[in-house]
mmCIF file of C-alpha atoms in Angstrom:
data_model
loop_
_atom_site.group_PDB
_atom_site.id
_atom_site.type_symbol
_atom_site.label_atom_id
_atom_site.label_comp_id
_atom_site.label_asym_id
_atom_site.label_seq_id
_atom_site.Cartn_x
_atom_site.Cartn_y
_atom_site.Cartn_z
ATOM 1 C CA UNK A 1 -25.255 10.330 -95.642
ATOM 2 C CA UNK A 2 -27.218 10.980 -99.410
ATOM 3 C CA UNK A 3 -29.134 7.674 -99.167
ATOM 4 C CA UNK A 4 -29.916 8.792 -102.983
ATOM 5 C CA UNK A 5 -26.484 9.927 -104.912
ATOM 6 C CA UNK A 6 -27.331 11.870 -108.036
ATOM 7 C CA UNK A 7 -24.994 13.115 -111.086
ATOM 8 C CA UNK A 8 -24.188 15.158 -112.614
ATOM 9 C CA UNK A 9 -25.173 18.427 -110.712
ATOM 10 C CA UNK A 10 -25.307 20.654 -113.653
ATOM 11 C CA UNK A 11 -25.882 19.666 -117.179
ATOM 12 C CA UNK A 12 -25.514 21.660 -120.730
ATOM 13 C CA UNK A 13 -26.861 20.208 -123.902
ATOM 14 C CA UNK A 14 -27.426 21.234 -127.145
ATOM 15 C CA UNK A 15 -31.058 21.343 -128.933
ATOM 16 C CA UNK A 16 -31.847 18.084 -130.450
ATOM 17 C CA UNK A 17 -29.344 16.152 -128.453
ATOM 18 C CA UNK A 18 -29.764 13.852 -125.657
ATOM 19 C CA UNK A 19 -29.550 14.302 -121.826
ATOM 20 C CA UNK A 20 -28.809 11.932 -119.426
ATOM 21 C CA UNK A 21 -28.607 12.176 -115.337
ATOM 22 C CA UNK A 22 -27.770 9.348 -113.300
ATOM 23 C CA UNK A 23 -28.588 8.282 -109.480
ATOM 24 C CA UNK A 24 -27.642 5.337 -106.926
ATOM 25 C CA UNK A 25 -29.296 4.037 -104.134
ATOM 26 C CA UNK A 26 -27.855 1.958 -101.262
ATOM 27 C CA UNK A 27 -31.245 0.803 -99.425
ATOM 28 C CA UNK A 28 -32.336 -2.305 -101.373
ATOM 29 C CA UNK A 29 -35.680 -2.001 -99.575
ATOM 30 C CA UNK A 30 -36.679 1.323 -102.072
ATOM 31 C CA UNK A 31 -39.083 -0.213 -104.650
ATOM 32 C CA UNK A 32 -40.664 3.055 -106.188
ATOM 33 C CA UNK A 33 -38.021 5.373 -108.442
ATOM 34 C CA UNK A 34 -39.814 8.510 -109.491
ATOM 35 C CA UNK A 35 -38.058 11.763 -111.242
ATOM 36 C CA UNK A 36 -39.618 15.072 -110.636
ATOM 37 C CA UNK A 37 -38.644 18.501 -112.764
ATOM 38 C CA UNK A 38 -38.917 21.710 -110.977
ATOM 39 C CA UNK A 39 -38.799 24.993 -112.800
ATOM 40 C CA UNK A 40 -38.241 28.024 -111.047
ATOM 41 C CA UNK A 41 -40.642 29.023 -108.879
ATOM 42 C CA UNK A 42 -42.730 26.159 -109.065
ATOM 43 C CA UNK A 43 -42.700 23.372 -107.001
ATOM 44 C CA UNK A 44 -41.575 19.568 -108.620
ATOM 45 C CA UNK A 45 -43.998 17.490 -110.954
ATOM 46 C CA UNK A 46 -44.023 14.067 -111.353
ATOM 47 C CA UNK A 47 -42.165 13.178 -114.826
ATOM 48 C CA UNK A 48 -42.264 9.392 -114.983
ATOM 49 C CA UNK A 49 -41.845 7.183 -112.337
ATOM 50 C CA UNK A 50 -40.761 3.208 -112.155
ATOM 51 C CA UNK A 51 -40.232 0.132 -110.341
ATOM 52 C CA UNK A 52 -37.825 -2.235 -109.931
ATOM 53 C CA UNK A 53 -39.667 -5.017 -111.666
ATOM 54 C CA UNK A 54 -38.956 -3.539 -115.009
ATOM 55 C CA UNK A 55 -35.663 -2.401 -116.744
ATOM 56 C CA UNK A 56 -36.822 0.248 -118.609
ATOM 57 C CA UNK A 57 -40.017 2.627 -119.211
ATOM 58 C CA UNK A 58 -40.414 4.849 -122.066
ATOM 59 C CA UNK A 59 -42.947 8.194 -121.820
ATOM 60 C CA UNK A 60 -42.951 10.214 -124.863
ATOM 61 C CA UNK A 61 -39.180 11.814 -125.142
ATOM 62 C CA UNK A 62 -38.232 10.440 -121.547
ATOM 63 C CA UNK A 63 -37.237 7.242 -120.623
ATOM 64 C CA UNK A 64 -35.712 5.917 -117.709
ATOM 65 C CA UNK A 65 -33.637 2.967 -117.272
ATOM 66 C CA UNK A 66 -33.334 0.697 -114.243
ATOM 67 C CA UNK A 67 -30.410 -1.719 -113.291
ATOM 68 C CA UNK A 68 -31.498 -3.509 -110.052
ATOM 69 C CA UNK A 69 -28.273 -5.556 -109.185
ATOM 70 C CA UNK A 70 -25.839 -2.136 -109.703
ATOM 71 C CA UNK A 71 -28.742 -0.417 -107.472
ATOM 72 C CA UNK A 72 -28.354 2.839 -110.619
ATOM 73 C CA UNK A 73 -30.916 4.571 -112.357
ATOM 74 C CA UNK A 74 -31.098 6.979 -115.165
ATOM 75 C CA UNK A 75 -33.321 9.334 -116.675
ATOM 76 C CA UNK A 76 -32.484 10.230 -120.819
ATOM 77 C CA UNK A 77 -34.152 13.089 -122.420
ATOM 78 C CA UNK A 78 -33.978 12.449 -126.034
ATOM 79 C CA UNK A 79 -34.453 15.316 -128.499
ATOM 80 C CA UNK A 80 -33.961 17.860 -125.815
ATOM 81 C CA UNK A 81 -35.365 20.953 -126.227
ATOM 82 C CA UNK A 82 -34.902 24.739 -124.777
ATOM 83 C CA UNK A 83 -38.216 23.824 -122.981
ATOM 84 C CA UNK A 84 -36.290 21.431 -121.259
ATOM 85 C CA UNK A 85 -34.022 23.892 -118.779
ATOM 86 C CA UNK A 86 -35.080 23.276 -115.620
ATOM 87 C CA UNK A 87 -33.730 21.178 -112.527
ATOM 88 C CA UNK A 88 -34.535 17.683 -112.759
ATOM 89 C CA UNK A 89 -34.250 15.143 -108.982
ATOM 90 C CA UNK A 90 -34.348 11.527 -109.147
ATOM 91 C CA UNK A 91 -35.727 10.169 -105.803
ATOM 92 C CA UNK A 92 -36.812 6.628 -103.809
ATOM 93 C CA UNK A 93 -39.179 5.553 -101.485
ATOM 94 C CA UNK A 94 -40.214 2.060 -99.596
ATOM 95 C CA UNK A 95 -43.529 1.112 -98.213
ATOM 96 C CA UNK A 96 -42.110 0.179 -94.883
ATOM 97 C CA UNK A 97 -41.119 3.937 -94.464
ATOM 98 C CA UNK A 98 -44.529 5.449 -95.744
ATOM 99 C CA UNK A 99 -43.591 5.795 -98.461
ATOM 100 C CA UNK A 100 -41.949 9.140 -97.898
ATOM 101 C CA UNK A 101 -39.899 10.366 -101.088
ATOM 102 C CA UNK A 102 -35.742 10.351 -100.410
ATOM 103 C CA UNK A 103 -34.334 12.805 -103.011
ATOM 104 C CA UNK A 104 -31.027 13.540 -104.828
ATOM 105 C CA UNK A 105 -29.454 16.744 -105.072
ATOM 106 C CA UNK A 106 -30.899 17.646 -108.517
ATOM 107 C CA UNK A 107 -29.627 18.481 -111.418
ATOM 108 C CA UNK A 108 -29.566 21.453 -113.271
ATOM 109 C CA UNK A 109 -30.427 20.750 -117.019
ATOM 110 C CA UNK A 110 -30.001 24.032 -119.332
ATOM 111 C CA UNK A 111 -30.335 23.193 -123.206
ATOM 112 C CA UNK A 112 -29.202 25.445 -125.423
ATOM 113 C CA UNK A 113 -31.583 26.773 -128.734
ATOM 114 C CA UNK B 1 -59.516 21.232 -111.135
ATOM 115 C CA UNK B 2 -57.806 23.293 -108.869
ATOM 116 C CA UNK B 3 -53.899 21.906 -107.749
ATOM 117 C CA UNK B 4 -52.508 22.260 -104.472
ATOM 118 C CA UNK B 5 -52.631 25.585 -103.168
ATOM 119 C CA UNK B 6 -50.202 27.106 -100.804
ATOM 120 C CA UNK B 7 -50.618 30.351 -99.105
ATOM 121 C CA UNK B 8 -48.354 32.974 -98.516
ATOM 122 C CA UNK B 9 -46.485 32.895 -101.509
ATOM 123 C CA UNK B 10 -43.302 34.701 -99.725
ATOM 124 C CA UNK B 11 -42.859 35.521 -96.452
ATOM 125 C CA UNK B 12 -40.803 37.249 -94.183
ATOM 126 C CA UNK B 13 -40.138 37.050 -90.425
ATOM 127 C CA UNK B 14 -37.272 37.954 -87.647
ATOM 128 C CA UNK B 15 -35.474 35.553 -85.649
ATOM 129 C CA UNK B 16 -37.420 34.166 -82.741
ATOM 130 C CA UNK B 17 -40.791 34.714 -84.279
ATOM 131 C CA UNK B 18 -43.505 31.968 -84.969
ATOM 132 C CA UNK B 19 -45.332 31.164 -89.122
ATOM 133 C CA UNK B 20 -48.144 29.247 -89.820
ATOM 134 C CA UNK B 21 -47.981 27.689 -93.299
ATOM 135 C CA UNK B 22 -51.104 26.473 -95.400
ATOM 136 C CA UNK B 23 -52.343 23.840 -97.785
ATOM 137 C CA UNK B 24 -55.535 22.870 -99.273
ATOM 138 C CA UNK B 25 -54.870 19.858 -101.469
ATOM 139 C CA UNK B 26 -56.639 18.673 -104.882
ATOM 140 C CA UNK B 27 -59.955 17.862 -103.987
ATOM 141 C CA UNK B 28 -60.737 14.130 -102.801
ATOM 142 C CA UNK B 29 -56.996 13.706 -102.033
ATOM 143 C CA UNK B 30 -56.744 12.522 -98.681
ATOM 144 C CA UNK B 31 -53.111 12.952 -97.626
ATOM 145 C CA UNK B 32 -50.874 15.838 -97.210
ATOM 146 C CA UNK B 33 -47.060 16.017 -97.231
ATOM 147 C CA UNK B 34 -44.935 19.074 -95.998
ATOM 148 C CA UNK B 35 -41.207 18.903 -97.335
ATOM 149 C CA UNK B 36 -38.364 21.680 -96.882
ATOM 150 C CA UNK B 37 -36.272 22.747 -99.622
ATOM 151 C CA UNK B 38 -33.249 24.618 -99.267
ATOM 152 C CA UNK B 39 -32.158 26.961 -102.414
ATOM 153 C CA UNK B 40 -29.818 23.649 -104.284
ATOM 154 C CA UNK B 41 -31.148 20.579 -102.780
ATOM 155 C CA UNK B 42 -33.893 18.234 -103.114
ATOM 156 C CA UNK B 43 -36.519 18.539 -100.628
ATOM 157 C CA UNK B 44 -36.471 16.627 -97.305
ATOM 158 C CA UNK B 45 -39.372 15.229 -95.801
ATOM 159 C CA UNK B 46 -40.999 17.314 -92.936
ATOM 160 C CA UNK B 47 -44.389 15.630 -92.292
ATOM 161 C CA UNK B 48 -46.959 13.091 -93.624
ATOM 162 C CA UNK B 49 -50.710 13.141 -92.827
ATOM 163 C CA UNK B 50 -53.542 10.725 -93.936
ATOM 164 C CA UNK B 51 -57.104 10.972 -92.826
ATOM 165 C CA UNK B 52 -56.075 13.646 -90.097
ATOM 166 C CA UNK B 53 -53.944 11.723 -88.082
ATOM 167 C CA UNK B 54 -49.666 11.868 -87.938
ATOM 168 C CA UNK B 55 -48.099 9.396 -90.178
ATOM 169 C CA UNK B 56 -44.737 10.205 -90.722
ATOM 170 C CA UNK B 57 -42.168 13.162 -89.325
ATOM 171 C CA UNK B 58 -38.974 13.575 -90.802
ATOM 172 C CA UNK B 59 -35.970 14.182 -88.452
ATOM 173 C CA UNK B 60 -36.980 17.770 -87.953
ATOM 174 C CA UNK B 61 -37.043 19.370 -84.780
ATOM 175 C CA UNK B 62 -40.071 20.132 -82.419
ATOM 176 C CA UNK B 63 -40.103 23.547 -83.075
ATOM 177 C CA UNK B 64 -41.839 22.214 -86.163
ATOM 178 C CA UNK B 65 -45.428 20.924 -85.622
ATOM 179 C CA UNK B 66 -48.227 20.317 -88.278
ATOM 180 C CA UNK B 67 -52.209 19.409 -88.482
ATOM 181 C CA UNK B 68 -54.555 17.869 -90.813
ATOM 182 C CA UNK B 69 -58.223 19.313 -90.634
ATOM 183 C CA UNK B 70 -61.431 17.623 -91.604
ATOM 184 C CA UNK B 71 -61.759 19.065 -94.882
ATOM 185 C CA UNK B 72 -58.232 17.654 -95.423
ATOM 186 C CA UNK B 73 -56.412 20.485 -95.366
ATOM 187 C CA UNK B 74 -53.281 21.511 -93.609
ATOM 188 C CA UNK B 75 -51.134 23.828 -91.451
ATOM 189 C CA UNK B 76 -47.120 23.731 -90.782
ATOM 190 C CA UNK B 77 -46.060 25.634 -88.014
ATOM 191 C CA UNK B 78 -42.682 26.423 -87.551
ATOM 192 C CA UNK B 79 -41.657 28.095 -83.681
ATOM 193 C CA UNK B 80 -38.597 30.441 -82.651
ATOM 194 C CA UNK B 81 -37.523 30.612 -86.386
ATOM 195 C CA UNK B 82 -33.609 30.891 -86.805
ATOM 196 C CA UNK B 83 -32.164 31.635 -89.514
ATOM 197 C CA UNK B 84 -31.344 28.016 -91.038
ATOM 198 C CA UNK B 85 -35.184 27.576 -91.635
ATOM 199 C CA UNK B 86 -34.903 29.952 -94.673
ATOM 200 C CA UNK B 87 -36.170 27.598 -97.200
ATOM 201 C CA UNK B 88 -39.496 26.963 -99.639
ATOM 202 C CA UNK B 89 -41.827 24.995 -97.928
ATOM 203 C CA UNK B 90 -43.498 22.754 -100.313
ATOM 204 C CA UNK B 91 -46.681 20.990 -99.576
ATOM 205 C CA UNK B 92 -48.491 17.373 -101.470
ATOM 206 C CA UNK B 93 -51.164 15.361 -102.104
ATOM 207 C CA UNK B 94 -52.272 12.416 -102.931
ATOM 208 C CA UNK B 95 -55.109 10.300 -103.274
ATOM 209 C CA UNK B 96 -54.051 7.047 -101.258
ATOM 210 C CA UNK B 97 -52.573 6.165 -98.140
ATOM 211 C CA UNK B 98 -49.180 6.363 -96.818
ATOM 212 C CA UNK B 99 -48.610 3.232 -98.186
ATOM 213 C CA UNK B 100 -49.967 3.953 -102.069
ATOM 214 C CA UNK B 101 -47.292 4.733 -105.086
ATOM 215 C CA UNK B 102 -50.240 7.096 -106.080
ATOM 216 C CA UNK B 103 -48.484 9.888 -107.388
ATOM 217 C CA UNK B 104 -47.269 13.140 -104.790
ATOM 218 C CA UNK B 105 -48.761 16.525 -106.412
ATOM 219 C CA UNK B 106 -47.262 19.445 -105.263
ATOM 220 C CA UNK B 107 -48.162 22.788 -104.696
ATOM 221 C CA UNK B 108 -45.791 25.907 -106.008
ATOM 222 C CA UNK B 109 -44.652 26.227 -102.248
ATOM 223 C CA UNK B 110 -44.048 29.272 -99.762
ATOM 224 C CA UNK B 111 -40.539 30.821 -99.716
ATOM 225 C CA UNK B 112 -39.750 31.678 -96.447
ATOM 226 C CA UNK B 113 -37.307 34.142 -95.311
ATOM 227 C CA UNK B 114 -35.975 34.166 -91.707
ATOM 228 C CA UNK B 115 -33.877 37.539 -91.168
#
């Protein structure tokens, strides 16, 4: 059972426009929501991360949005660029679990120049 | 400042046969994670350690084993590999305790082949 549902599993964009990927969570007890981007051959890095005190947090050209009661979050790329391509996971953790990271499937982003 | 180095990069082995996996994390981080990531999933969580001692396992089987040393560093061990533990082995830091939103750093990982 995917504890952390994530969609869409491949995405294609143009240059300049805006990506979005989506995940759901069924364990209300998660209270950390980071996204990671992994190119290939490298392992993830931290993007942006949030919590569910907040609706929304903004870094540079990403931003991810948080609806608590739907148990949903999204991450938007705005102005993507070529730089971009890589695959991008959404994932949750709780502090009664040690915090260990539950991931999505990931989503593969390509942008096109 | 140095990230989280894994060594080997790649490796191969046969059926049956035993790896040792390593990790030195960023300096002053205390705690070391070991995840498994098959080629199109997300990785899934092997093994937590803070201040040498066990603080998480994932729902792995025994056949996988891990240890923290003093200097913080860290070795996965993987026994009578089949062929379903072909995967990158990814190992992370951070600063804090198991309990900390501190952020997970993660090394480039070592792809493991099991023919």
């Amino acid at each position: 059972q995917q504890q952390v549902k994530q969609s869409p599993q491949s995405l294609i964009v143009q240059k300049g426009g805006i990506s979005i990927i989506n995940c759901a969570y069924e364990n209300t007890a998660f209270d950390y929501f980071p996204w990671y981007q992994q190119f290939p051959g490298k392992g993830p890095a931290l993007l942006i991360a949030i919590r569910p005190d907040v609706s929304e947090k903004k870094e540079g050209r990403f931003t991810i949005s948080f609806n608590k009661s739907a148990k949903q979050f999204s991450l938007h790329i705005m102005d993507s660029q070529p730089g971009d391509s890589a695959t991008y996971f959404c994932a949750a953790s709780e502090a009664g679990n040690n915090r260990k990271l539950i991931w999505g499937l990931g989503t593969s982003l390509a942008v096109n120049p | 400042d140095a990230g989280v180095t894994q060594s080997p990069t790649h490796l191969i082995k046969t059926r049956g046969q035993h790896v040792t996996l390593r990790c030195s994390p960023i300096s002053g981080h205390k705690s070391v994670s070991w995840y498994q990531q098959v080629l199109g999933q997300g990785p899934q969580f092997i093994f937590q350690y803070y201040e040498k001692e066990e603080r998480g396992r994932g729902n792995f089987p025994d056949r996988f084993s891990a240890r923290q040393f003093p200097n913080y560093s860290s070795e996965l061990n993987v026994n009578a590999l089949l062929l379903g533990d072909s995967a990158l082995y990814l190992c992370a830091s951070k600063t804090a305790g198991t309990g900390s939103n501190s952020p997970l750093h993660f090394g480039n990982g070592t792809r493991l082949t099991v023919t």
